Amino acid sequence: MGDNARKGIVSFDMDMTLLNHADWRIPDSAMKALECLRENYYIVIATGRDMGAKYSTGLTELVRPDAVIHLNGTKVTLGDKLIYGHRMDQGLVERLLRFTEGKEFAMGVSVGSEDYYVNPEYVTRHDMIRWKRSDRCFRDPWKLLKMPVGTMAYIGKEPGTKLVEEAFPEVRLPMFSSGEGADVIEKIVSKAEGLRRLCEYLGIPLSQTVAFGDSMNDYEILQMAGTGIAMGNGREELKQAADYVTDRIDEDGVWNACVHLGLIGKDR
């Protein structure tokens, strides 16, 4: 089916929506759903990752999306074409990093195979608890002041996010579904705004979009999309904002929702 005949957009968060962290695989049922959807819809990844970065390119090649909303909406690409880009102000980056010094959480950015964090010991602790290993390549976080930064990552407990948001009203820190970290996002950008820009570019009404997610950085896009779907393993606050709550990622949540909504047939 040609692009002009596509019915709309189906957007997916990557981590713990498509990619299961239990085995670092996309469930077979989700891959089958993607192939079925591809016949009638644009497939979009909407993620906190930069899907063009070294650690994500394999996933991009596996999913084969038509478009990607990277870094929580700070970069939007359609195929190889950049249709929107935003960089965090370097002064804000510096103030956030300085605020983090001496606190019981980490903040920074992973770029390729290198990690630029203030208080990196909290990143290592997080890795050891979650994966029983940590093979980070930590670099001087102050080098970020001379690098393009779209969003940053917070690694720590939820109370610390409130400290940051109170000190920096221009940013928000939506928690990961694990409850062990958050994205650090300027309020002027979001996955939802990325979806809106993509719809404008493609000439598709927002009413003809479906968005899947599990974390609080998916909150706005689930509300903006024509149909917002929360994964069964997602945050409770997200489920309350969704139009439909599907099963967990390891219980064929993506496939089951697509069938339930009539986006694909029941036969695998």
Coordinates of C-alpha atoms in Angstrom, one line a residue:
M1 CA 0.0 0.0 0.0
G2 CA 1.4 3.4 -0.9
D3 CA 2.1 6.2 1.6
N4 CA -1.0 8.2 0.4
A5 CA -3.2 5.3 1.3
R6 CA -1.9 4.8 4.8
K7 CA -4.6 5.1 7.5
G8 CA -2.5 6.9 10.1
I9 CA 0.4 6.6 12.5
V10 CA 1.1 4.0 15.2
S11 CA 3.8 5.2 17.6
F12 CA 5.7 3.1 20.1
D13 CA 8.0 3.9 23.0
M14 CA 11.1 1.6 22.9
D15 CA 12.2 0.5 26.3
M16 CA 9.7 -1.7 28.1
T17 CA 7.1 -1.1 25.4
L18 CA 8.7 -2.8 22.5
L19 CA 12.1 -3.8 24.1
N20 CA 11.8 -6.1 27.1
H21 CA 14.6 -5.4 29.5
A22 CA 14.2 -8.9 31.0
D23 CA 16.0 -10.4 28.0
W24 CA 16.7 -7.4 25.8
R25 CA 14.5 -8.6 23.0
I26 CA 11.4 -7.4 21.3
P27 CA 8.8 -10.1 21.8
D28 CA 8.0 -12.2 18.7
S29 CA 4.3 -11.2 18.9
A30 CA 5.3 -7.5 18.9
M31 CA 7.5 -8.0 15.8
K32 CA 4.6 -9.7 14.1
A33 CA 2.3 -6.9 15.0
L34 CA 4.7 -4.4 13.5
E35 CA 4.8 -6.3 10.2
C36 CA 1.0 -6.4 10.1
L37 CA 0.6 -2.7 10.9
R38 CA 3.2 -1.7 8.3
E39 CA 0.7 -2.6 5.5
N40 CA -1.6 0.2 6.5
Y41 CA 0.1 2.6 8.9
Y42 CA 3.2 4.6 9.4
I43 CA 5.4 3.0 12.1
V44 CA 6.9 5.5 14.5
I45 CA 9.3 5.1 17.4
A46 CA 8.9 7.8 20.1
T47 CA 11.6 7.4 22.7
G48 CA 14.0 9.0 25.1
R49 CA 16.8 7.4 23.2
D50 CA 18.7 8.8 20.2
M51 CA 17.9 6.0 17.8
G52 CA 20.7 7.1 15.5
A53 CA 23.3 6.5 18.3
K54 CA 25.6 3.5 18.3
Y55 CA 23.8 1.7 21.1
S56 CA 20.4 2.0 19.4
T57 CA 21.1 1.5 15.7
G58 CA 20.5 -2.3 15.9
L59 CA 17.1 -1.7 17.3
T60 CA 16.3 0.8 14.5
E61 CA 17.3 -1.7 11.9
L62 CA 15.1 -4.3 13.6
V63 CA 12.0 -2.2 13.9
R64 CA 12.5 -0.4 10.5
P65 CA 10.4 2.6 11.5
D66 CA 9.1 5.1 9.0
A67 CA 9.9 8.0 11.4
V68 CA 11.5 8.5 14.8
I69 CA 10.8 10.9 17.6
H70 CA 14.1 10.9 19.4
L71 CA 15.2 12.2 22.7
N72 CA 11.7 13.0 24.0
G73 CA 10.8 15.1 21.0
T74 CA 14.0 17.1 20.7
K75 CA 14.8 15.5 17.3
V76 CA 12.3 14.2 14.7
T77 CA 13.4 12.3 11.6
L78 CA 11.5 10.9 8.7
G79 CA 13.7 8.3 7.1
D80 CA 17.1 10.0 6.8
K81 CA 15.5 13.5 6.8
L82 CA 15.7 15.7 9.9
I83 CA 12.4 17.6 10.2
Y84 CA 12.9 19.1 13.7
G85 CA 15.8 19.6 16.0
H86 CA 16.2 21.3 19.4
R87 CA 19.2 21.7 21.8
M88 CA 19.1 22.4 25.5
D89 CA 20.6 25.8 26.4
Q90 CA 24.2 25.3 27.6
G91 CA 23.7 27.6 30.5
L92 CA 20.8 25.4 31.7
V93 CA 23.0 22.3 31.3
E94 CA 25.7 23.8 33.4
R95 CA 23.2 24.9 36.2
L96 CA 21.7 21.4 36.3
L97 CA 25.0 19.7 36.6
R98 CA 26.2 22.1 39.3
F99 CA 22.9 21.6 41.2
T100 CA 23.5 17.8 41.1
E101 CA 26.9 18.1 42.8
G102 CA 26.8 16.6 46.3
K103 CA 23.2 15.3 45.9
E104 CA 22.2 11.6 46.3
F105 CA 21.5 11.2 42.6
A106 CA 23.3 11.3 39.2
M107 CA 22.6 13.5 36.2
G108 CA 24.1 13.5 32.8
V109 CA 24.0 12.0 29.3
S110 CA 25.2 8.8 27.6
V111 CA 26.6 9.5 24.2
G112 CA 27.5 6.4 22.1
S113 CA 29.5 4.2 24.4
E114 CA 30.6 7.0 26.7
D115 CA 28.8 8.3 29.8
Y116 CA 29.0 11.9 31.1
Y117 CA 27.5 12.0 34.6
V118 CA 27.9 14.1 37.8
N119 CA 27.9 11.6 40.7
P120 CA 28.5 8.6 38.5
E121 CA 28.6 6.2 41.5
Y122 CA 24.8 6.3 41.5
V123 CA 24.7 5.2 37.9
T124 CA 27.0 2.3 38.8
R125 CA 24.8 1.4 41.8
H126 CA 21.7 1.4 39.6
D127 CA 23.4 -0.9 37.1
M128 CA 24.5 -3.3 39.7
I129 CA 21.0 -3.6 41.3
R130 CA 19.3 -3.9 38.0
W131 CA 21.7 -5.9 35.8
K132 CA 24.3 -7.3 38.4
R133 CA 27.0 -5.6 36.3
S134 CA 28.2 -2.2 35.1
D135 CA 30.5 -1.6 32.2
R136 CA 30.1 2.2 31.8
C137 CA 32.8 4.3 30.3
F138 CA 32.6 7.4 32.4
R139 CA 34.0 10.7 31.0
D140 CA 34.2 14.3 32.4
P141 CA 30.6 15.5 32.6
W142 CA 31.7 19.1 32.1
K143 CA 32.5 18.3 28.5
L144 CA 28.8 18.3 27.9
L145 CA 29.0 22.1 27.9
K146 CA 30.7 21.9 24.5
M147 CA 28.4 19.2 23.2
P148 CA 24.9 19.3 21.8
V149 CA 22.5 18.1 24.5
G150 CA 18.8 17.4 23.7
T151 CA 17.7 15.9 27.1
M152 CA 19.5 14.5 30.1
A153 CA 19.0 11.5 32.4
Y154 CA 18.4 11.5 36.1
I155 CA 19.4 8.4 38.0
G156 CA 18.0 8.1 41.5
K157 CA 14.8 7.9 43.5
E158 CA 11.6 9.9 42.9
P159 CA 12.0 12.5 45.8
G160 CA 15.1 13.9 44.1
T161 CA 13.1 14.7 41.0
K162 CA 11.0 17.1 43.0
L163 CA 14.1 19.0 44.2
V164 CA 15.2 19.5 40.6
E165 CA 11.8 20.6 39.4
E166 CA 11.4 23.1 42.2
A167 CA 14.8 24.6 41.5
F168 CA 14.3 24.5 37.7
P169 CA 10.7 25.4 36.7
E170 CA 11.6 25.2 33.1
V171 CA 12.2 21.4 33.2
R172 CA 10.2 18.4 34.1
L173 CA 11.4 14.9 35.2
P174 CA 9.0 12.2 34.2
M175 CA 9.9 8.9 36.0
F176 CA 10.9 5.7 34.2
S177 CA 8.5 2.8 34.7
S178 CA 11.2 1.2 37.0
G179 CA 10.9 4.1 39.4
E180 CA 14.7 4.3 39.5
G181 CA 15.3 7.3 37.2
A182 CA 13.8 10.0 35.0
D183 CA 14.3 12.0 31.9
V184 CA 15.3 15.6 32.3
I185 CA 13.2 17.5 29.7
E186 CA 12.6 21.1 28.9
K187 CA 8.9 21.8 29.1
I188 CA 8.9 23.3 25.6
V189 CA 9.5 19.8 24.1
S190 CA 7.9 16.4 24.4
K191 CA 7.1 13.3 22.5
A192 CA 3.7 14.7 22.0
E193 CA 5.0 17.8 20.3
G194 CA 7.2 15.5 18.1
L195 CA 4.1 13.6 17.1
R196 CA 2.2 16.8 16.3
R197 CA 5.1 18.1 14.1
L198 CA 5.2 14.7 12.3
C199 CA 1.5 14.8 11.7
E200 CA 1.7 18.3 10.3
Y201 CA 4.5 17.2 8.0
L202 CA 2.7 14.1 6.7
G203 CA -0.7 15.8 6.6
I204 CA -2.2 13.2 9.0
P205 CA -4.9 14.3 11.6
L206 CA -3.9 13.6 15.2
S207 CA -7.2 11.7 15.5
Q208 CA -5.7 9.1 13.2
T209 CA -2.8 8.3 15.5
V210 CA -2.3 5.6 18.1
A211 CA 0.5 5.8 20.8
F212 CA 1.9 3.1 23.0
G213 CA 4.0 3.8 26.2
D214 CA 4.9 2.7 29.7
S215 CA 6.7 5.6 31.4
M216 CA 5.7 9.1 32.4
N217 CA 7.6 10.6 29.4
D218 CA 4.8 9.0 27.4
Y219 CA 2.0 10.8 29.3
E220 CA 1.6 13.8 26.9
I221 CA 1.8 11.7 23.7
L222 CA -0.8 9.2 25.1
Q223 CA -3.1 12.2 25.8
M224 CA -2.5 13.9 22.4
A225 CA -2.8 10.8 20.2
G226 CA -6.2 9.8 18.9
T227 CA -5.8 6.6 21.0
G228 CA -3.4 6.3 23.9
I229 CA -2.4 2.8 25.0
A230 CA -0.6 2.1 28.3
M231 CA 1.3 -1.1 28.8
G232 CA 0.3 -3.3 31.7
N233 CA 3.8 -2.9 33.1
G234 CA 3.5 0.9 32.9
R235 CA 3.2 3.5 35.7
E236 CA -0.2 3.8 37.3
E237 CA -0.4 7.5 36.6
L238 CA 0.1 6.7 32.9
K239 CA -2.6 4.1 32.9
Q240 CA -5.1 6.6 34.3
A241 CA -4.4 8.9 31.3
A242 CA -4.6 6.2 28.7
D243 CA -7.7 5.3 26.6
Y244 CA -6.8 1.7 26.9
V245 CA -4.6 -0.4 29.2
T246 CA -3.2 -3.5 27.5
D247 CA -1.3 -6.5 28.9
R248 CA 2.3 -6.4 30.0
I249 CA 5.2 -6.5 27.6
D250 CA 5.9 -10.1 28.4
E251 CA 2.2 -11.0 28.0
D252 CA 1.9 -10.0 24.3
G253 CA 0.7 -6.5 25.3
V254 CA 1.4 -4.8 21.9
W255 CA -0.2 -7.6 19.8
N256 CA -3.2 -7.9 22.1
A257 CA -3.9 -4.2 21.9
C258 CA -3.6 -4.0 18.2
V259 CA -6.1 -6.9 17.8
H260 CA -8.4 -5.4 20.4
L261 CA -8.5 -2.1 18.5
G262 CA -8.9 -3.7 15.1
L263 CA -5.6 -2.4 13.8
I264 CA -4.7 -5.9 12.7
G265 CA -6.4 -9.3 12.3
K266 CA -6.3 -12.0 15.0
D267 CA -4.4 -14.5 13.0
R268 CA -0.6 -14.6 13.5

